[in-house]
XYZ file of C-alpha atoms in Angstrom:
411
model
C 118.980 56.537 128.425
C 117.739 57.559 124.970
C 114.456 55.752 125.602
C 114.028 57.699 128.844
C 114.678 61.003 127.072
C 112.141 60.166 124.394
C 109.540 59.218 126.959
C 110.193 62.416 128.903
C 109.942 64.498 125.742
C 106.665 62.811 124.798
C 105.330 63.402 128.323
C 106.251 67.111 128.204
C 104.682 67.506 124.776
C 101.473 65.880 125.968
C 101.466 68.087 129.065
C 102.026 71.151 126.838
C 98.877 70.428 124.837
C 96.679 69.526 127.822
C 93.885 71.901 128.748
C 94.533 74.213 131.693
C 92.144 72.257 133.919
C 93.757 68.892 133.198
C 97.258 70.348 133.328
C 96.551 71.942 136.716
C 95.217 68.628 138.033
C 98.362 66.904 136.712
C 100.637 69.457 138.363
C 98.724 69.181 141.655
C 98.992 65.361 141.548
C 102.709 65.505 140.831
C 103.181 68.195 143.488
C 101.278 66.124 146.054
C 103.330 63.020 145.259
C 106.545 65.029 145.452
C 105.525 66.633 148.735
C 104.654 63.265 150.346
C 107.903 61.752 149.078
C 109.886 64.687 150.474
C 108.109 64.388 153.824
C 108.861 60.641 154.006
C 112.496 61.086 153.037
C 113.102 63.978 155.427
C 111.271 62.193 158.261
C 113.160 58.950 157.704
C 116.514 60.736 157.457
C 115.947 62.812 160.600
C 114.694 59.763 162.555
C 117.720 57.720 161.536
C 119.977 60.558 162.605
C 118.222 60.736 165.992
C 118.469 56.976 166.505
C 122.164 57.053 165.704
C 122.684 59.962 168.087
C 120.781 58.298 170.938
C 122.509 54.950 170.379
C 125.803 56.728 170.799
C 124.961 57.542 174.429
C 123.048 54.343 175.368
C 124.574 52.580 178.509
C 124.524 48.787 179.172
C 124.708 47.732 182.849
C 126.525 44.375 182.832
C 126.485 43.947 186.620
C 122.750 43.943 186.779
C 121.219 40.443 186.424
C 118.973 39.813 183.446
C 115.874 39.459 185.553
C 116.430 42.668 187.527
C 115.042 45.116 184.921
C 111.686 43.384 185.253
C 111.725 43.959 189.020
C 112.688 47.591 188.860
C 110.022 49.846 190.252
C 108.197 51.971 187.749
C 109.147 54.989 189.856
C 112.853 54.252 189.452
C 114.874 56.816 187.474
C 117.035 55.421 184.675
C 120.196 57.176 183.573
C 119.451 60.190 181.277
C 121.499 59.939 178.038
C 120.768 63.568 177.121
C 122.587 64.789 180.238
C 125.660 62.974 178.994
C 125.575 64.621 175.461
C 128.049 67.336 174.637
C 126.856 70.741 173.338
C 127.169 69.992 169.604
C 125.234 66.713 169.797
C 122.563 68.317 171.949
C 122.125 71.121 169.381
C 121.982 68.552 166.567
C 119.326 66.617 168.417
C 117.237 69.750 168.955
C 117.562 70.634 165.270
C 116.488 67.148 164.213
C 113.487 67.374 166.527
C 112.567 70.702 164.935
C 112.967 69.211 161.461
C 110.614 66.379 162.339
C 108.087 68.838 163.753
C 108.124 71.469 160.977
C 109.159 69.545 157.881
C 105.565 68.587 156.912
C 104.517 72.249 156.879
C 107.601 73.306 154.936
C 107.124 70.489 152.417
C 103.466 71.403 151.864
C 104.257 75.106 151.376
C 107.198 74.281 149.108
C 105.095 71.856 147.094
C 102.325 74.441 146.567
C 104.895 77.082 145.553
C 106.590 74.707 143.089
C 103.261 73.701 141.533
C 102.261 77.354 141.082
C 105.628 78.413 139.634
C 105.888 75.465 137.244
C 102.278 75.811 136.099
C 102.754 79.529 135.440
C 106.093 79.044 133.666
C 105.001 76.151 131.461
C 101.362 77.027 130.749
C 100.799 80.758 131.248
C 104.006 82.778 130.918
C 104.640 82.468 127.161
C 101.043 83.037 125.971
C 100.620 85.982 128.339
C 103.813 87.550 126.966
C 102.605 86.949 123.404
C 99.219 88.535 124.140
C 100.798 91.467 125.988
C 103.202 92.152 123.107
C 100.345 91.874 120.605
C 98.243 94.401 122.515
C 101.156 96.862 122.590
C 101.621 96.541 118.826
C 97.910 96.990 118.154
C 97.893 100.067 120.403
C 100.759 101.427 118.257
C 98.760 100.687 115.045
C 101.292 98.038 114.028
C 99.339 95.102 112.635
C 102.175 93.438 110.715
C 102.802 90.628 113.195
C 101.540 87.150 114.051
C 99.978 86.154 117.372
C 100.719 82.434 117.481
C 101.068 79.913 120.310
C 101.535 76.254 119.468
C 99.468 74.688 122.258
C 95.953 73.331 121.842
C 94.883 74.486 125.312
C 92.703 77.461 126.232
C 95.623 79.897 125.961
C 96.395 78.591 122.472
C 92.783 79.102 121.439
C 92.844 82.574 122.996
C 95.956 83.461 120.959
C 94.293 82.033 117.851
C 91.237 84.201 118.509
C 93.487 87.208 119.056
C 95.243 86.448 115.746
C 91.865 86.287 114.005
C 90.932 89.638 115.537
C 94.281 91.104 114.394
C 93.641 89.848 110.878
C 90.166 91.402 110.884
C 91.549 94.693 112.170
C 94.218 94.711 109.476
C 91.666 93.912 106.799
C 89.335 96.659 108.058
C 92.210 99.152 108.213
C 93.170 98.236 104.657
C 89.574 98.632 103.506
C 89.362 101.998 105.245
C 92.629 103.088 103.655
C 91.418 101.915 100.250
C 88.162 103.821 100.761
C 90.092 106.962 101.659
C 92.322 106.532 98.618
C 89.291 105.908 96.415
C 87.603 108.999 97.812
C 90.739 110.974 97.144
C 90.872 109.696 93.574
C 87.177 110.440 93.162
C 87.607 114.008 94.422
C 90.545 114.553 92.103
C 88.614 113.029 89.214
C 85.678 115.319 89.961
C 87.943 118.399 90.098
C 89.803 117.301 86.975
C 86.700 116.677 84.881
C 85.146 119.966 85.949
C 88.000 121.993 84.520
C 87.398 121.306 80.824
C 83.652 122.210 80.745
C 84.441 125.330 82.776
C 87.219 126.199 80.342
C 84.798 125.751 77.453
C 82.249 128.005 79.148
C 84.935 130.560 79.856
C 85.924 130.492 76.163
C 82.345 131.104 75.056
C 81.963 133.950 77.536
C 85.198 135.557 76.320
C 83.969 135.201 72.758
C 80.659 136.890 73.507
C 82.086 139.660 75.663
C 84.680 140.444 72.993
C 82.608 140.362 69.809
C 78.954 140.850 70.791
C 79.287 144.490 71.931
C 80.852 145.289 68.545
C 77.918 143.718 66.740
C 80.124 141.115 65.099
C 78.037 138.202 66.357
C 74.926 137.388 64.405
C 71.709 136.313 66.055
C 72.163 132.788 64.750
C 75.714 132.623 66.089
C 74.577 134.030 69.421
C 71.831 131.433 69.786
C 74.229 128.686 68.730
C 76.791 129.831 71.303
C 74.163 130.032 74.033
C 72.974 126.537 73.115
C 76.567 125.298 73.392
C 76.891 126.948 76.795
C 73.607 125.458 77.940
C 74.824 122.038 76.811
C 77.988 122.429 78.877
C 75.962 123.498 81.918
C 73.712 120.463 81.548
C 76.778 118.237 81.238
C 78.149 119.712 84.462
C 74.829 119.078 86.197
C 74.638 115.491 84.962
C 78.245 114.937 85.905
C 77.629 116.270 89.412
C 74.597 113.998 89.797
C 76.617 111.031 88.583
C 79.516 111.691 90.960
C 77.067 112.093 93.830
C 75.413 108.761 93.124
C 78.476 106.571 92.753
C 80.721 105.461 95.587
C 83.808 105.052 93.443
C 85.020 105.632 89.928
C 84.913 101.884 89.274
C 81.192 101.772 90.160
C 80.235 103.941 87.206
C 78.350 102.095 84.468
C 78.074 102.760 80.753
C 74.527 103.257 79.464
C 74.515 103.105 75.664
C 72.046 104.895 73.444
C 71.708 104.934 69.689
C 73.375 107.828 67.883
C 75.175 108.569 64.618
C 78.686 109.387 63.554
C 77.610 112.914 62.573
C 76.116 113.612 66.017
C 79.167 112.341 67.876
C 81.549 114.310 65.654
C 79.484 117.476 66.059
C 79.808 117.248 69.839
C 83.522 116.487 69.570
C 84.159 119.360 67.138
C 82.176 121.756 69.298
C 84.381 120.911 72.254
C 87.555 121.248 70.134
C 86.426 124.624 68.762
C 85.725 125.891 72.263
C 89.220 124.902 73.426
C 90.918 126.164 70.278
C 93.419 128.877 71.141
C 93.829 127.794 74.774
C 97.406 128.611 75.746
C 98.112 129.592 72.130
C 97.471 126.033 70.928
C 95.593 125.514 67.664
C 93.148 122.579 67.698
C 91.374 121.025 64.754
C 89.176 117.948 64.439
C 88.929 115.470 61.560
C 86.184 112.957 60.880
C 87.022 109.625 59.302
C 83.705 107.953 59.948
C 80.568 108.034 57.765
C 78.081 110.586 59.131
C 75.227 108.082 58.853
C 77.153 105.401 60.767
C 74.914 104.045 63.538
C 76.596 103.861 66.902
C 75.544 102.687 70.351
C 77.372 104.903 72.767
C 77.338 106.480 76.218
C 78.065 110.011 74.981
C 78.805 111.318 78.487
C 81.605 108.803 78.972
C 82.848 109.392 75.424
C 82.982 113.200 75.790
C 84.565 113.083 79.260
C 87.272 110.800 77.929
C 87.837 112.937 74.836
C 88.031 116.098 76.965
C 90.585 114.551 79.298
C 92.776 113.354 76.416
C 92.478 116.719 74.669
C 93.321 118.636 77.857
C 96.360 116.413 78.343
C 97.466 117.128 74.754
C 97.038 120.901 75.204
C 99.143 120.785 78.356
C 102.180 119.365 76.533
C 101.682 120.661 72.969
C 103.890 123.384 71.501
C 101.679 124.747 68.734
C 98.901 122.343 67.725
C 96.744 119.372 68.666
C 94.864 117.197 66.198
C 91.702 115.205 67.057
C 90.597 112.367 64.772
C 87.341 110.407 65.045
C 87.239 107.034 63.314
C 85.968 103.519 63.767
C 87.516 100.077 63.517
C 85.072 97.188 63.368
C 82.745 97.406 66.366
C 84.812 100.115 68.056
C 84.605 103.892 67.884
C 88.039 105.456 68.308
C 89.236 108.962 69.006
C 92.902 109.863 68.457
C 94.573 112.926 69.951
C 97.982 113.830 68.566
C 100.179 116.753 69.653
C 103.529 118.239 68.651
C 104.932 118.159 72.174
C 107.957 116.254 73.504
C 106.076 112.949 73.734
C 106.146 110.462 76.584
C 109.255 109.286 78.339
C 109.902 105.558 78.666
C 108.559 105.709 82.190
C 105.571 107.743 81.013
C 104.638 105.149 78.400
C 104.414 102.581 81.212
C 102.939 104.716 83.975
C 100.932 107.569 82.402
C 97.623 105.719 82.814
C 98.340 104.963 86.487
C 96.661 107.133 89.144
C 98.644 110.163 90.406
C 101.512 109.721 87.966
C 103.315 112.921 87.054
C 106.384 113.562 84.946
C 109.374 114.479 87.062
C 109.610 117.736 85.111
C 105.928 118.630 85.616
C 105.517 121.995 87.349
C 101.728 122.456 87.365
C 100.441 122.308 90.910
C 96.889 121.788 89.626
C 97.919 118.751 87.613
C 96.848 115.763 89.725
C 98.208 113.069 87.415
C 94.824 111.386 87.187
C 93.416 112.439 83.797
C 94.644 109.496 81.709
C 93.793 107.114 84.537
C 90.187 108.343 84.389
C 90.236 107.839 80.620
C 91.478 104.254 80.985
C 88.788 103.384 83.539
C 86.006 104.944 81.459
C 87.186 103.187 78.285
C 87.191 99.857 80.087
C 83.695 100.562 81.420
C 82.639 101.014 77.802
C 84.226 97.741 76.692
C 87.253 99.435 75.123
C 90.772 100.423 76.042
C 93.237 103.306 76.188
C 96.504 103.268 74.231
C 99.508 105.547 74.669
C 102.243 105.930 72.046
C 104.858 108.296 70.731
C 104.609 109.443 67.105
C 107.472 108.544 64.764
C 107.763 112.212 63.795
C 107.614 113.515 67.378
C 104.858 114.190 69.852
C 102.445 111.908 71.634
C 99.430 109.972 70.417
C 96.704 108.898 72.830
C 93.838 106.812 71.484
C 90.628 105.801 73.247
C 88.483 102.960 71.898
C 84.824 102.401 72.818
C 82.754 99.366 71.920
C 79.875 100.772 69.858
C 78.052 97.693 68.598
C 74.341 97.079 68.971
C 74.103 96.269 72.667
C 71.746 98.890 73.954
C 72.171 99.913 77.579
C 74.644 97.156 78.337
C 76.777 97.811 81.380
C 80.428 96.888 81.854
């Protein structure tokens, strides 16, 4: 019995993996054999029943000599057994005659119906339900499912193709979502990095409108201030051109040019002086690098990073912010220290992540992307961003930039 079950299981498994054409031929062959067998069995059974019924009413004439039946005229009428049958046997005989007449047609129709039902149930029903359910989920934008059917037939390959299409759709949706998120980050980065140069320009304008009418601004100071303003305008223009040309923040490349420690510090101090007094915060810059020190630096990336760190320090400082420029080995470093509350434990871990904000932050214009931009730009320049709390209170953010002699090397 176990052997029979194993053979039947193996047969069903083989039938399950057959192609639709071969499986249909197999079902038709089995249906034809079953139909013929049913016809033979029904015909034999009904004929045996008729023979038994007719034998019941067959009469033997003992008084007639053996030779007489051969001399009976062909026109002679023999006794009719059917006239002797009672009503029930006559009805049974008529039914058996009908069975013999119509059973072939019924068997053929039944065989065709069985073949169709079994073929649909065993080869088409499950994969069609899987495909139908998959289409409903895709229509509902739910791509977190698997379209799998274990057969190697055409329906199995169709489900496999559908699963491949689902995977491609999910991958494309993810790419589209990532592109939208990257565009959002890029827009926020653009808005964030525009604020500091605009603030600097606004500070210069306030300075001129306040002191120039009173004649307290010398010609040299006026020209110097206008040159600073022109430099900020040019930086805004270059920044706009850069943001227009790159598809994402990560696509930006560092282009190094030779400069000196004095030149870099002058630009940094100019920015700090312009922001000094913002929100009542005093800012001062210190240089701990030789002025003649030769550096290879992308000044745009350096100044954008310094501005972002400085703006972050001003946002949380109470009274002052200190900016220090120094170098360690092949790296140029800028430290920004403030007297604010410092970072929370969560902030130390997450501050350089995109869109992170302190739970207590109330500024609607604060996107939580400034330090993330700094981290990306530092990495593009071969350096890194570090976030710490000072032992005597406040936060320290340091940005390191590789400044060795690798002219115009991209990261």
